[in-house]
Short mmCIF file of C-alpha atoms in Angstrom, two decimals:
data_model
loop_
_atom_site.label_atom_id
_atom_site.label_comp_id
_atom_site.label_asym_id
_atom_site.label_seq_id
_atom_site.Cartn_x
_atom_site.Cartn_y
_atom_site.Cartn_z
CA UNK A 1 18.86 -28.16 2.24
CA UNK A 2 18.81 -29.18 -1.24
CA UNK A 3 16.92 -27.89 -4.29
CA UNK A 4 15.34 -29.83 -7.01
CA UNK A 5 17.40 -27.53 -9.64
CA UNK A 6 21.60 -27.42 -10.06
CA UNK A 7 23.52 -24.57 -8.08
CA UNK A 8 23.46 -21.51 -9.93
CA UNK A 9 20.42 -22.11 -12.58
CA UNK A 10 16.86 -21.94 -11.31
CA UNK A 11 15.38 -23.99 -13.99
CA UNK A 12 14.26 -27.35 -13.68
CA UNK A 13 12.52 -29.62 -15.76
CA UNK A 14 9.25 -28.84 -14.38
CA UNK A 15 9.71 -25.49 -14.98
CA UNK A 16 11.83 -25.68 -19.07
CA UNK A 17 7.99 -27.25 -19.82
CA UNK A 18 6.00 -24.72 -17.88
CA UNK A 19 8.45 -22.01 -19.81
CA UNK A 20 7.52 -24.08 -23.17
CA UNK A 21 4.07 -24.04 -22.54
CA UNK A 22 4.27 -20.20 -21.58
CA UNK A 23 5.94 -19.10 -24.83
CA UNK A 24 3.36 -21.74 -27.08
CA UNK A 25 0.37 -20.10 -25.28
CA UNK A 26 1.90 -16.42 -25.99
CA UNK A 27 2.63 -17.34 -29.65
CA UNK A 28 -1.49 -18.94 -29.76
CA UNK A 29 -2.80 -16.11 -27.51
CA UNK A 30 -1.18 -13.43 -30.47
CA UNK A 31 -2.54 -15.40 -33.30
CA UNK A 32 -5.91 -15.44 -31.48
CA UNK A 33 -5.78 -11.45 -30.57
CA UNK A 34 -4.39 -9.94 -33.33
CA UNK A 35 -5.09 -12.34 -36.53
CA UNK A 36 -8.16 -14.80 -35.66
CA UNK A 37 -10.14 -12.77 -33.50
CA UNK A 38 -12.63 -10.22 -35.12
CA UNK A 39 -12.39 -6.86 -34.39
CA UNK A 40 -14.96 -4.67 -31.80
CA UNK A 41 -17.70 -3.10 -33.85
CA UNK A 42 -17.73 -0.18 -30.87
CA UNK A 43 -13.87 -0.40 -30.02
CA UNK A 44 -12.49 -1.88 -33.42
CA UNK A 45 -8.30 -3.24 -33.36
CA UNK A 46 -8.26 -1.32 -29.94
CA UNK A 47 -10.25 -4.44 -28.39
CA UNK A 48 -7.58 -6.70 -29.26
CA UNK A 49 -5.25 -5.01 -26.16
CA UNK A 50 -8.22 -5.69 -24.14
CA UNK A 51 -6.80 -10.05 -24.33
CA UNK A 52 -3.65 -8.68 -22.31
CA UNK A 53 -4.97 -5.57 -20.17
CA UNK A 54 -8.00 -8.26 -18.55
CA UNK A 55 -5.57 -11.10 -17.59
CA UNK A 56 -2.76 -8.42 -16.56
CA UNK A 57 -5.30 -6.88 -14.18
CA UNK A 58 -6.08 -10.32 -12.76
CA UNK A 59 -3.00 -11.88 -12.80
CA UNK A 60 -1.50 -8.54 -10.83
CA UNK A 61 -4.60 -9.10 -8.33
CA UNK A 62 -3.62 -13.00 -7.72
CA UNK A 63 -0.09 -11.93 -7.25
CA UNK A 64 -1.42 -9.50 -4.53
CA UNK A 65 -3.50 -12.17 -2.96
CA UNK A 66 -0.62 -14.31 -2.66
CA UNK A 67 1.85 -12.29 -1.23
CA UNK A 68 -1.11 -11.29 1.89
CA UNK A 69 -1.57 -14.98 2.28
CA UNK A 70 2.66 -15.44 1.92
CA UNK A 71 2.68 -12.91 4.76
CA UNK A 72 0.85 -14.61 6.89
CA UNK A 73 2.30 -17.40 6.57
CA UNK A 74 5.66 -16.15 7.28
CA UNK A 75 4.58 -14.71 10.49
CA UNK A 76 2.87 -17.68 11.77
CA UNK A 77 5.76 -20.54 10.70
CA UNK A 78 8.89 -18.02 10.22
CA UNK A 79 9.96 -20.76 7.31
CA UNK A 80 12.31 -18.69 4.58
CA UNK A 81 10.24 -20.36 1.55
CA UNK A 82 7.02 -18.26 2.63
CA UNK A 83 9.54 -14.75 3.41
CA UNK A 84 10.90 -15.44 -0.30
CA UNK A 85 7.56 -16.48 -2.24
CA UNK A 86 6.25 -13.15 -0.21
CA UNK A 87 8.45 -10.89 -2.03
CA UNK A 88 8.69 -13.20 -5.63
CA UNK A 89 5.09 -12.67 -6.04
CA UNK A 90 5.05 -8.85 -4.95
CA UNK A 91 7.84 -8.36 -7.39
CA UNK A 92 6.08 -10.16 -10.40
CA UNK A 93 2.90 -8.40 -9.61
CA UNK A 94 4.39 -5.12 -9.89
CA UNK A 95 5.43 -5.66 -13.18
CA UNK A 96 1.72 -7.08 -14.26
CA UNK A 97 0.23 -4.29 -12.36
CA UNK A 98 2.46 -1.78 -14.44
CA UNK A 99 1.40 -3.29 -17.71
CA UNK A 100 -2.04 -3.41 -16.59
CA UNK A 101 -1.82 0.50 -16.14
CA UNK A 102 0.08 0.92 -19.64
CA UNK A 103 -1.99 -1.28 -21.56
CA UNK A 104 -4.93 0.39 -19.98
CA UNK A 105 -4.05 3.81 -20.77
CA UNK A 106 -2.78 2.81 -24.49
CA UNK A 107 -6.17 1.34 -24.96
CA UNK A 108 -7.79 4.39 -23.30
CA UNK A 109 -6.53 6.53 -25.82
CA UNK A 110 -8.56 5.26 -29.42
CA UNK A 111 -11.11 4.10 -26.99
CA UNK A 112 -11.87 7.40 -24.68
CA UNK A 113 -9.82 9.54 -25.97
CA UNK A 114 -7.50 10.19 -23.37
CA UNK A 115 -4.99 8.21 -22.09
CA UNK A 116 -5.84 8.57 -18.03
CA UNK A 117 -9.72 8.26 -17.06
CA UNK A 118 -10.60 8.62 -13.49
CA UNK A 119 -12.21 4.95 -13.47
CA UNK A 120 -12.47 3.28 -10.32
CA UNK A 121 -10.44 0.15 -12.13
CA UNK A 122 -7.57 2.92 -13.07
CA UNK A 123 -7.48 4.71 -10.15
CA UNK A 124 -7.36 1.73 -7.74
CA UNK A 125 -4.83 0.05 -9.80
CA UNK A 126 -2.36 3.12 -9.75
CA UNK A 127 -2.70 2.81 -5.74
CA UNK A 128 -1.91 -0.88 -6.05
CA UNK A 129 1.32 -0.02 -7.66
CA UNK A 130 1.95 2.60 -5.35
CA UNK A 131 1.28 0.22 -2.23
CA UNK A 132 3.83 -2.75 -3.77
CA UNK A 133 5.90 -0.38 -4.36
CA UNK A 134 6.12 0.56 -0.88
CA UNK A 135 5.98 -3.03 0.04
CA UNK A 136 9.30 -4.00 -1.36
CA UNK A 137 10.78 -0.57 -0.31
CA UNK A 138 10.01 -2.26 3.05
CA UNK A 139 10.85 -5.39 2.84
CA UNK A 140 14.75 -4.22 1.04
CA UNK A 141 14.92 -2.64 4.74
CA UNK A 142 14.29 -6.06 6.13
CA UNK A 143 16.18 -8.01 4.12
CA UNK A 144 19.26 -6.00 5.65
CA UNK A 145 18.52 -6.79 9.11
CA UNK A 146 20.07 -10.45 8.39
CA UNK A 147 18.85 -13.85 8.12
CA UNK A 148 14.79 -15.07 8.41
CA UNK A 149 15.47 -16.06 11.96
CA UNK A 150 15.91 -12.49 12.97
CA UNK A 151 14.43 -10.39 10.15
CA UNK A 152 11.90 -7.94 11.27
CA UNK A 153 8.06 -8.51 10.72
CA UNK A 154 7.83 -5.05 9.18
CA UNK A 155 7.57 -6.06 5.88
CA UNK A 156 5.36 -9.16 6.91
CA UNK A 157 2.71 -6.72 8.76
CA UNK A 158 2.75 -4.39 5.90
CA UNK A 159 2.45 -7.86 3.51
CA UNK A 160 -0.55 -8.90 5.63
CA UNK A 161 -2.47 -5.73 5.12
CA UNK A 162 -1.78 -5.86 1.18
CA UNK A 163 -4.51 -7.38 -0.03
CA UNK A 164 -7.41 -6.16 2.73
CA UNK A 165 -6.30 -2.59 1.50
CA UNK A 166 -6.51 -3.23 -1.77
CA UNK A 167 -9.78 -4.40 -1.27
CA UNK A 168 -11.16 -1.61 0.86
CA UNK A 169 -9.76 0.62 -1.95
CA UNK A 170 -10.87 -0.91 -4.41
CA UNK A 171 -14.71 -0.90 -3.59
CA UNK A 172 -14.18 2.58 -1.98
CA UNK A 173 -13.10 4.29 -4.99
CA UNK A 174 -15.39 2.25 -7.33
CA UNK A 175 -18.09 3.34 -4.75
CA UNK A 176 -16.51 6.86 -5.70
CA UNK A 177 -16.66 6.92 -8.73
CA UNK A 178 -20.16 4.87 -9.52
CA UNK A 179 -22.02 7.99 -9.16
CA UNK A 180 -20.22 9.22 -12.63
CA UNK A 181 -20.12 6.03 -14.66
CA UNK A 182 -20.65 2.38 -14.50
CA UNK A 183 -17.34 -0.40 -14.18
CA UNK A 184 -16.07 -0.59 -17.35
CA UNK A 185 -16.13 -4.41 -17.39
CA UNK A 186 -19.98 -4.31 -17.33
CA UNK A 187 -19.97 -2.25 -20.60
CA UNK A 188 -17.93 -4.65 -22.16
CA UNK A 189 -19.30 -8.24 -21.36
CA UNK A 190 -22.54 -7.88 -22.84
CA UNK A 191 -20.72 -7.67 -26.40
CA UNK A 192 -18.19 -10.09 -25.99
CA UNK A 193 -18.65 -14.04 -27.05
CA UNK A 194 -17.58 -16.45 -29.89
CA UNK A 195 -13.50 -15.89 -30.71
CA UNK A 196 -13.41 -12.83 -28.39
CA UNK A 197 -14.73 -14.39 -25.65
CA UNK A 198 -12.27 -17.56 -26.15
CA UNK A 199 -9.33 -15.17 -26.77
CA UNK A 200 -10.04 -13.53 -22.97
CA UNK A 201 -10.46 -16.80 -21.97
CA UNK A 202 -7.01 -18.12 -23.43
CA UNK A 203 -5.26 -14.83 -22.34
CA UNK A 204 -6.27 -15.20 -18.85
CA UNK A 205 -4.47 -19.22 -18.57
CA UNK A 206 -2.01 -18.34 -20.66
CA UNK A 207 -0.67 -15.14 -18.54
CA UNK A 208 -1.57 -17.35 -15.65
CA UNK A 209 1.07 -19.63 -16.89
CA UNK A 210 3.38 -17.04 -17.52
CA UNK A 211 3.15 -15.84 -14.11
CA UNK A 212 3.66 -19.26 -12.70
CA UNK A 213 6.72 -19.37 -14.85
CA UNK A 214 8.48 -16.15 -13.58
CA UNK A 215 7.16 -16.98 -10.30
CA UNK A 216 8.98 -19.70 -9.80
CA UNK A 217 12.34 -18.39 -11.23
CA UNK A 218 12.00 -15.21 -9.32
CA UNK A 219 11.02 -17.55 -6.47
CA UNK A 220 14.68 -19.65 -6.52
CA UNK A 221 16.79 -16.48 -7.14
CA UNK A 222 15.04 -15.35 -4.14
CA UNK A 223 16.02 -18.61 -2.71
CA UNK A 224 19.61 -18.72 -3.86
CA UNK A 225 20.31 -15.47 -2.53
CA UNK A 226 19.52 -16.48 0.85
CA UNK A 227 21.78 -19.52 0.39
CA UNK A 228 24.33 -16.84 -0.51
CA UNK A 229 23.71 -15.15 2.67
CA UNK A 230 23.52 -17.98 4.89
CA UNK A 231 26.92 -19.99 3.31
CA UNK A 232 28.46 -16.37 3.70
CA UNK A 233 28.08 -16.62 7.27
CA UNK A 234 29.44 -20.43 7.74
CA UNK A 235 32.38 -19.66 5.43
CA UNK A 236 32.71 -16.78 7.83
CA UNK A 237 32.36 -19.71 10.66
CA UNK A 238 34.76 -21.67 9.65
CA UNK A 239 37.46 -19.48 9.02
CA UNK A 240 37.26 -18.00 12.61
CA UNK A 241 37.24 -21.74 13.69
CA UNK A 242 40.13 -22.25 11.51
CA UNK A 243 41.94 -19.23 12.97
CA UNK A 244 41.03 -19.81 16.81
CA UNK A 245 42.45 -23.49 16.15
CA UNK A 246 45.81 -21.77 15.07
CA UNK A 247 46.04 -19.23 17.45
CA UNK A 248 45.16 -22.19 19.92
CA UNK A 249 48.12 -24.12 18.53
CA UNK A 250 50.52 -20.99 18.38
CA UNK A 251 49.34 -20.17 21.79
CA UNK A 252 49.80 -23.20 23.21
CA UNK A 253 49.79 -22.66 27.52
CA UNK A 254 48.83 -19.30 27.24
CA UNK A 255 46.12 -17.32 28.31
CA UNK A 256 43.15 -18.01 26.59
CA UNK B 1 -5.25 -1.08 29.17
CA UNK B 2 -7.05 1.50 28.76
CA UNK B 3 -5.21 3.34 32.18
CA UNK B 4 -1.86 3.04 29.81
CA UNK B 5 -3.35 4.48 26.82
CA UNK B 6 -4.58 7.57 29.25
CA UNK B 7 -1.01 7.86 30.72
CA UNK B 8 0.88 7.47 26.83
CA UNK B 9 -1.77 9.89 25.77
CA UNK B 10 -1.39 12.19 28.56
CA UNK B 11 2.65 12.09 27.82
CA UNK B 12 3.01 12.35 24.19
CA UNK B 13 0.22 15.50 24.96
CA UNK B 14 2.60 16.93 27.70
CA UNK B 15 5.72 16.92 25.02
CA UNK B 16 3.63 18.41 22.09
CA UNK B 17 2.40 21.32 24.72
CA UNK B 18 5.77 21.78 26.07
CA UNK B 19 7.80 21.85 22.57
CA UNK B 20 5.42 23.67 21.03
CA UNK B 21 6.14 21.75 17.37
CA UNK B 22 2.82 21.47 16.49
CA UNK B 23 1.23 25.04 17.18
CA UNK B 24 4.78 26.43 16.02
CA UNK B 25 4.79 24.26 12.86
CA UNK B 26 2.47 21.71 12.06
CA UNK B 27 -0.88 25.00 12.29
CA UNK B 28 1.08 26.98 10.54
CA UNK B 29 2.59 24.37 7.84
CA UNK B 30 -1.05 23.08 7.99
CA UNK B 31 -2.38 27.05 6.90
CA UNK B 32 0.45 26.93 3.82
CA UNK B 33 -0.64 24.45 2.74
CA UNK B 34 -4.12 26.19 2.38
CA UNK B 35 -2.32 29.34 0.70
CA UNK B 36 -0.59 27.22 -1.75
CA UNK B 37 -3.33 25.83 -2.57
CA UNK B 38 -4.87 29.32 -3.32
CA UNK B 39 -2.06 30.11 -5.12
CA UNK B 40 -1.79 27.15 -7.71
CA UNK B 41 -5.83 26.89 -8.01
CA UNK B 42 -6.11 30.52 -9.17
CA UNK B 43 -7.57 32.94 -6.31
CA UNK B 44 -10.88 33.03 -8.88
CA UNK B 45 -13.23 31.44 -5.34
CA UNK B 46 -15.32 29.60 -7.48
CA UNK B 47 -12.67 27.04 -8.01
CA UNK B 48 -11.51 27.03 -4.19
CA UNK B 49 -15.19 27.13 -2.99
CA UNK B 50 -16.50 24.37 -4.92
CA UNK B 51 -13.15 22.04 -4.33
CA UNK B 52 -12.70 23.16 -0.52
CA UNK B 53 -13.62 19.54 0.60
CA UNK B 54 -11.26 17.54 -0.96
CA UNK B 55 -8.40 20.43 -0.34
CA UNK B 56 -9.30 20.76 2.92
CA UNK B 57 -8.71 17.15 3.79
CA UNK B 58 -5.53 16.89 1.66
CA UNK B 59 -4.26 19.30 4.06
CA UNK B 60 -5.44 17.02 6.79
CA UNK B 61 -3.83 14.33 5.43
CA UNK B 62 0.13 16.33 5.21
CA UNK B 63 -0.49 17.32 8.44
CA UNK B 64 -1.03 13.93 10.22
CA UNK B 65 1.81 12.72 8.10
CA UNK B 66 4.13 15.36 10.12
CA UNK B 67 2.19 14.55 13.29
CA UNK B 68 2.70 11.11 12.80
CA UNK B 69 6.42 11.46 12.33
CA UNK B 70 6.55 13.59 15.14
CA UNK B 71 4.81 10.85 17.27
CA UNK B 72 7.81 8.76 16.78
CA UNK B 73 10.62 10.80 16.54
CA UNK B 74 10.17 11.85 20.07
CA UNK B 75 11.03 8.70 21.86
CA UNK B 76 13.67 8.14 19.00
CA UNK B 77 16.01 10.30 21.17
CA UNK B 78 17.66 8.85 24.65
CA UNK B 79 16.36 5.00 24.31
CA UNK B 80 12.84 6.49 24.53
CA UNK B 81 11.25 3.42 22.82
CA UNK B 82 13.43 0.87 24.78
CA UNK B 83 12.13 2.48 28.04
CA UNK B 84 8.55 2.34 26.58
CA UNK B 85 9.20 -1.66 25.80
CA UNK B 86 10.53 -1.97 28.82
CA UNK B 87 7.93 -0.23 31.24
CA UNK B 88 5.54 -3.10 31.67
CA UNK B 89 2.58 -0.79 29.64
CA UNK B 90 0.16 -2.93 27.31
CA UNK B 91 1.14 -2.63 23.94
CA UNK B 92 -2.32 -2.42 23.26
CA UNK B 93 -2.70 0.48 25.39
CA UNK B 94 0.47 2.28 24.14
CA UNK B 95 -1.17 1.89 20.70
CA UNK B 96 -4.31 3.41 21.48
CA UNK B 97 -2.28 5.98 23.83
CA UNK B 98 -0.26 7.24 20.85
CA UNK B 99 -3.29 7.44 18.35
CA UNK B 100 -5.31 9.62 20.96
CA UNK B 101 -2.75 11.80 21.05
CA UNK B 102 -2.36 11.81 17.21
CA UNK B 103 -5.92 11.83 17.22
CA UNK B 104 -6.29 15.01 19.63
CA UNK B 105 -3.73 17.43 17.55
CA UNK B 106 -5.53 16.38 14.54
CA UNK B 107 -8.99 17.71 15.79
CA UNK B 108 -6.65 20.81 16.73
CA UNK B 109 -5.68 21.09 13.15
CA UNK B 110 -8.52 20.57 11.47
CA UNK B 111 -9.86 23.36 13.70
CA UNK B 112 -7.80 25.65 12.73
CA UNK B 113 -8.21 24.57 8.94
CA UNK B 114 -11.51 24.89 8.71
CA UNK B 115 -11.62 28.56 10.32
CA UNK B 116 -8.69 28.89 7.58
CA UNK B 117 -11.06 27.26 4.59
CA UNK B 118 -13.84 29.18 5.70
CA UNK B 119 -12.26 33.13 5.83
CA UNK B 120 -10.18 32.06 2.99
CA UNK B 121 -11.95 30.07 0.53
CA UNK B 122 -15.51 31.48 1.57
CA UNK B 123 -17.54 28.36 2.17
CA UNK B 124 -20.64 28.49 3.71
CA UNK B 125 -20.64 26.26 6.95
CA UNK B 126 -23.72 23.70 6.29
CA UNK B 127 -25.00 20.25 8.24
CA UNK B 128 -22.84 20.88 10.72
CA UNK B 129 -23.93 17.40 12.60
CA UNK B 130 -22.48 15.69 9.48
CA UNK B 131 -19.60 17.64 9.83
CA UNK B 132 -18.13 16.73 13.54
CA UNK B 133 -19.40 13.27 12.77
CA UNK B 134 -17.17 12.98 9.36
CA UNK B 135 -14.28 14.53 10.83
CA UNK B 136 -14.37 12.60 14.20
CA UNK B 137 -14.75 8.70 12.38
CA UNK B 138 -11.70 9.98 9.50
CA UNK B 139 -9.62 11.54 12.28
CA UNK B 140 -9.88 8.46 13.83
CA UNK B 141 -8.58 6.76 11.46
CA UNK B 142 -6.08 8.41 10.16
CA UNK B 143 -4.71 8.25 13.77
CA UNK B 144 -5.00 4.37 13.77
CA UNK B 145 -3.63 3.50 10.20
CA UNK B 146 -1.28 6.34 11.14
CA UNK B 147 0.21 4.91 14.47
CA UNK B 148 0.33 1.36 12.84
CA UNK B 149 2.33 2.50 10.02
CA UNK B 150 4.16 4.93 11.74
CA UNK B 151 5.80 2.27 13.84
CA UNK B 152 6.70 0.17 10.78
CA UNK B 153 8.76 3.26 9.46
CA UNK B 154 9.76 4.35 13.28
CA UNK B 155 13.72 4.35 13.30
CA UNK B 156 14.96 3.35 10.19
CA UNK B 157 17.11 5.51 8.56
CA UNK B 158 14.40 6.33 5.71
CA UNK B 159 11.54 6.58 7.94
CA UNK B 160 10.97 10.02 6.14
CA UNK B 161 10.56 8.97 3.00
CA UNK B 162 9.12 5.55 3.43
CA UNK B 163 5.92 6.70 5.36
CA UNK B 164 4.01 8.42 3.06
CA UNK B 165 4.53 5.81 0.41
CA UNK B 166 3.51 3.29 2.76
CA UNK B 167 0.79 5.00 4.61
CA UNK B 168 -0.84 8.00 1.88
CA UNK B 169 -2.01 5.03 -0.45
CA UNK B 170 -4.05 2.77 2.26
CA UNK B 171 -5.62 6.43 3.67
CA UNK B 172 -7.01 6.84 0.14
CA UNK B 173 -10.30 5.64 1.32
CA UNK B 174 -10.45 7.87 4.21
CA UNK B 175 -9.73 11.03 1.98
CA UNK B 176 -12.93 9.11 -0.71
CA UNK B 177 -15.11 9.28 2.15
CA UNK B 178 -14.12 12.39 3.99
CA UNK B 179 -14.47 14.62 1.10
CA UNK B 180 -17.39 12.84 -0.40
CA UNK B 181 -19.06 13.17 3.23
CA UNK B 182 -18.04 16.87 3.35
CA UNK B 183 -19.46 18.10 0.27
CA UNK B 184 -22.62 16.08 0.92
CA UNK B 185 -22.37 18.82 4.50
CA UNK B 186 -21.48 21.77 2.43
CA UNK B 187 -24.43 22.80 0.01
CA UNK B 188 -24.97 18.74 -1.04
CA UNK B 189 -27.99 17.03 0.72
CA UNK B 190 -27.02 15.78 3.67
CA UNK B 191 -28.45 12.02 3.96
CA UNK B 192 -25.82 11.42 1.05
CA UNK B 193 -23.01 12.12 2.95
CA UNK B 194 -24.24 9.48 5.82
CA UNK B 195 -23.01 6.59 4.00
CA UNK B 196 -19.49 7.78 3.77
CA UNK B 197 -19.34 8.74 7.24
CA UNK B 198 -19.92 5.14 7.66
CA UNK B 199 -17.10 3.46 5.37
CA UNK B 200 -14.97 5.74 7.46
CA UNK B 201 -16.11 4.79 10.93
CA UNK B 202 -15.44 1.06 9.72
CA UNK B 203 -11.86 1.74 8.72
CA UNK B 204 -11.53 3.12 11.84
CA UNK B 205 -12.33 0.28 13.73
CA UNK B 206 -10.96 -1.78 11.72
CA UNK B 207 -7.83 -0.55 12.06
CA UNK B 208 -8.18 -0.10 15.97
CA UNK B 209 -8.75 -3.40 16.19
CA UNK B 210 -5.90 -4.50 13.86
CA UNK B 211 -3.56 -1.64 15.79
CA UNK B 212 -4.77 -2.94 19.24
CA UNK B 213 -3.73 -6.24 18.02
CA UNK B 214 -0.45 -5.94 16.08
CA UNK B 215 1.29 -3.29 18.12
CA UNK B 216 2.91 -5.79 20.54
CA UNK B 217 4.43 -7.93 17.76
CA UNK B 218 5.83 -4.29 16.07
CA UNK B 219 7.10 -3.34 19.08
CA UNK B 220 9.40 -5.23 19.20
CA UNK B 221 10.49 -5.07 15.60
CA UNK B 222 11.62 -1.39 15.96
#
């Protein structure tokens, strides 16, 4: 099996231009949110962390999505790519889901005056964390057991039930918490359009892009590592062979 | 099927009554927890009174994480779980077997937690249909996400530690509804508490059904 990128980098063309485009979108998407963009009349400057905190929160729910659907995948074909993208995308999603949190609470601060709010959107995304969190716990237990052809469906099962919980969660602590205050997105659309609305907009394809981006590379080191695994073993192989042919040789007439 | 789950039940029931773990330890970890939880709230019984729900199923839920363990550790000993994959049983059935047992010290605990919330955090027992309702649907469940995840963790060396992380987050609904559903019982009005006795009748079957499904395929993983 050979991949599209040399041994030992996991760039690629396709992916030095989808890095390009990240960085040019993140350079635009700060020039839009902190220079071009008005600020809130309600929230004022603390608005502008809103063009990271929204696409965060979604990217870190896509990321979710496709590790579930990676999951099942992986337990219907058992084909490495789907075992590695599982665990890329969980891993990349932690890290939006954590910024989600701290760009939520940082904006939380000016905005409500305290940093942690019992929102549904808060509290549901701390469990999220919590539950990939557990996820790759699991799946570091997996990866021990050996190669894809024998590794466990632990992880997998737990993979599988991702996003479902997440869901159920999700609508059963927003159902929670609706009987103290509305979603917090629904007190903030009717306010935003013009240069706000296009900065959100931008935000959200730009840290789609960047998501791609580290996506992909997390995806090959994931990929690489197996290859380390796997040549391991045949180097392993071929020095038994190598040694059974001499002791064959030394041994020659004896008992085998 | 439904013969195996009697006889895994019936089992996993026979060990808890002859060991004695969880009348020994889980009732009276499970009436700690309640005294901590007088301690660190301040005895003043407004605050334990008005918060009773939502403590009293937080206790539920470190109790079914031991009883969970427990569930597995058992057959962890002597090649239990190799005999159990080899007997021929229905996974299907051994899954539903093991969360009826779950399920049955649960109701046990609960018991004696609520005759501990009531002497010691002086609630006033209301709605009592809404009450045997909420705790039979969330018992449920917790016994079916329970026995699902319990198997992922079953023998691995941090089985421990790796089950409440896995498990405590996707029971977060269950605790939503139970306590929600339980103060709606206690002193609330009752037709609120309906609903939520419903979202927690649907996780339960859902995660029957997934259990009933899956269990086969995690069998053999462990």
């Amino acid at each position: 099996m050979t991949a599209p990128y040399a041994a030992g980098s996991t760039s690629s063309g396709t992916t030095r231009i989808l890095g390009w485009l990240s960085l040019a979108g993140l350079a635009l998407l700060l020039a839009y949110a902190l220079v071009w963009s008005p600020a809130d009349r309600a929230q004022r400057d603390a608005v502008r962390l809103m063009y990271v905190h929204v696409p965060s929160a979604i990217v870190a729910f896509t990321a979710c999505a496709i590790t579930t659907l990676a999951a099942a995948m992986w337990l219907r074909r058992r084909s490495e790519g789907w075992w590695v993208l599982g665990g890329a995308s969980a891993e990349v999603g932690l890290l939006f889901t954590a910024m989600t949190l701290l760009t939520g609470s940082i904006w939380g601060r000016p905005t409500w005056g305290t940093y942690w709010d019992w929102d549904p959107r808060i509290t549901s995304t701390s469990l999220l964390f919590v539950m990939l969190v557990g996820y790759l716990a699991l799946r570091r237990i997996d990866n021990e057991t050996g190669d894809a052809a024998q590794r466990g469906s632990r992880g997998a099962i737990v993979g599988l039930l991702l996003f479902p919980n997440v869901v159920v969660v999700h609508y059963s602590v927003d159902w929670w918490r609706s009987l103290h205050q509305t979603a917090t997105i629904t007190r903030l659309d009717p306010t935003i359009e013009g240069t706000m609305l296009f900065t959100l907009v931008l935000g959200i394809a730009v840290f789609g892009l960047v998501f791609a981006w580290l996506l992909v590379h997390r995806f090959r080191v994931g990929w690489l590592e197996e290859r380390i695994d796997h040549s391991g073993l045949d180097e392993a192989l071929v020095e038994r062979r190598a040694e059974a042919g001499v002791g064959a040789a030394v041994g020659d007439g004896g008992t085998v | 099927m439904l013969r195996d789950a009697a006889l895994i039940a019936g089992k996993d029931l026979r060990v808890e009554l002859r060991s004695q773990v969880t009348t020994q330890q889980v009732a009276p970890f499970a009436i700690l927890v309640l005294i901590l939880f007088g301690v660190a709230l301040d005895p003043d019984r407004g605050i334990l009174s008005r918060a009773s729900s939502g403590l009293f199923w937080v206790a539920v839920l470190f109790c079914a994480l031991l009883a969970i363990q427990r569930a597995f550790t058992i057959e962890a000993a002597d090649g239990g779980r190799d005999a159990l994959r080899l007997s021929g049983l229905d996974p299907a059935g051994i899954f539903l077997g093991k969360a009826g047992a779950i399920a049955v010290q649960l109701v046990a605990l609960e018991v004696v937690l609520a005759i501990g919330v009531v002497v010691m955090y002086g609630v006033e027992v209301t709605g009592v249909p809404l009450l045997v309702a909420t705790c039979g649907a969330a018992t449920a469940g917790l016994a079916a996400a329970g026995t699902l995840y319990g198997v992922l963790a079953a023998g691995l060396r941090v089985r421990e530690t790796l089950l409440p992380i896995l498990l405590l987050p996707v029971l977060a609904p269950v605790l939503i509804g139970a306590t929600k559903s339980f103060e709606a019982a206690l002193g609330g009005v009752a037709a609120d508490g309906w609903p939520w006795c419903g979202l927690l009748v649907a996780f339960a079957l859902a995660y029957l059904a997934i259990g009933t499904l899956a269990f086969g395929t995690l069998m053999e993983e462990t």
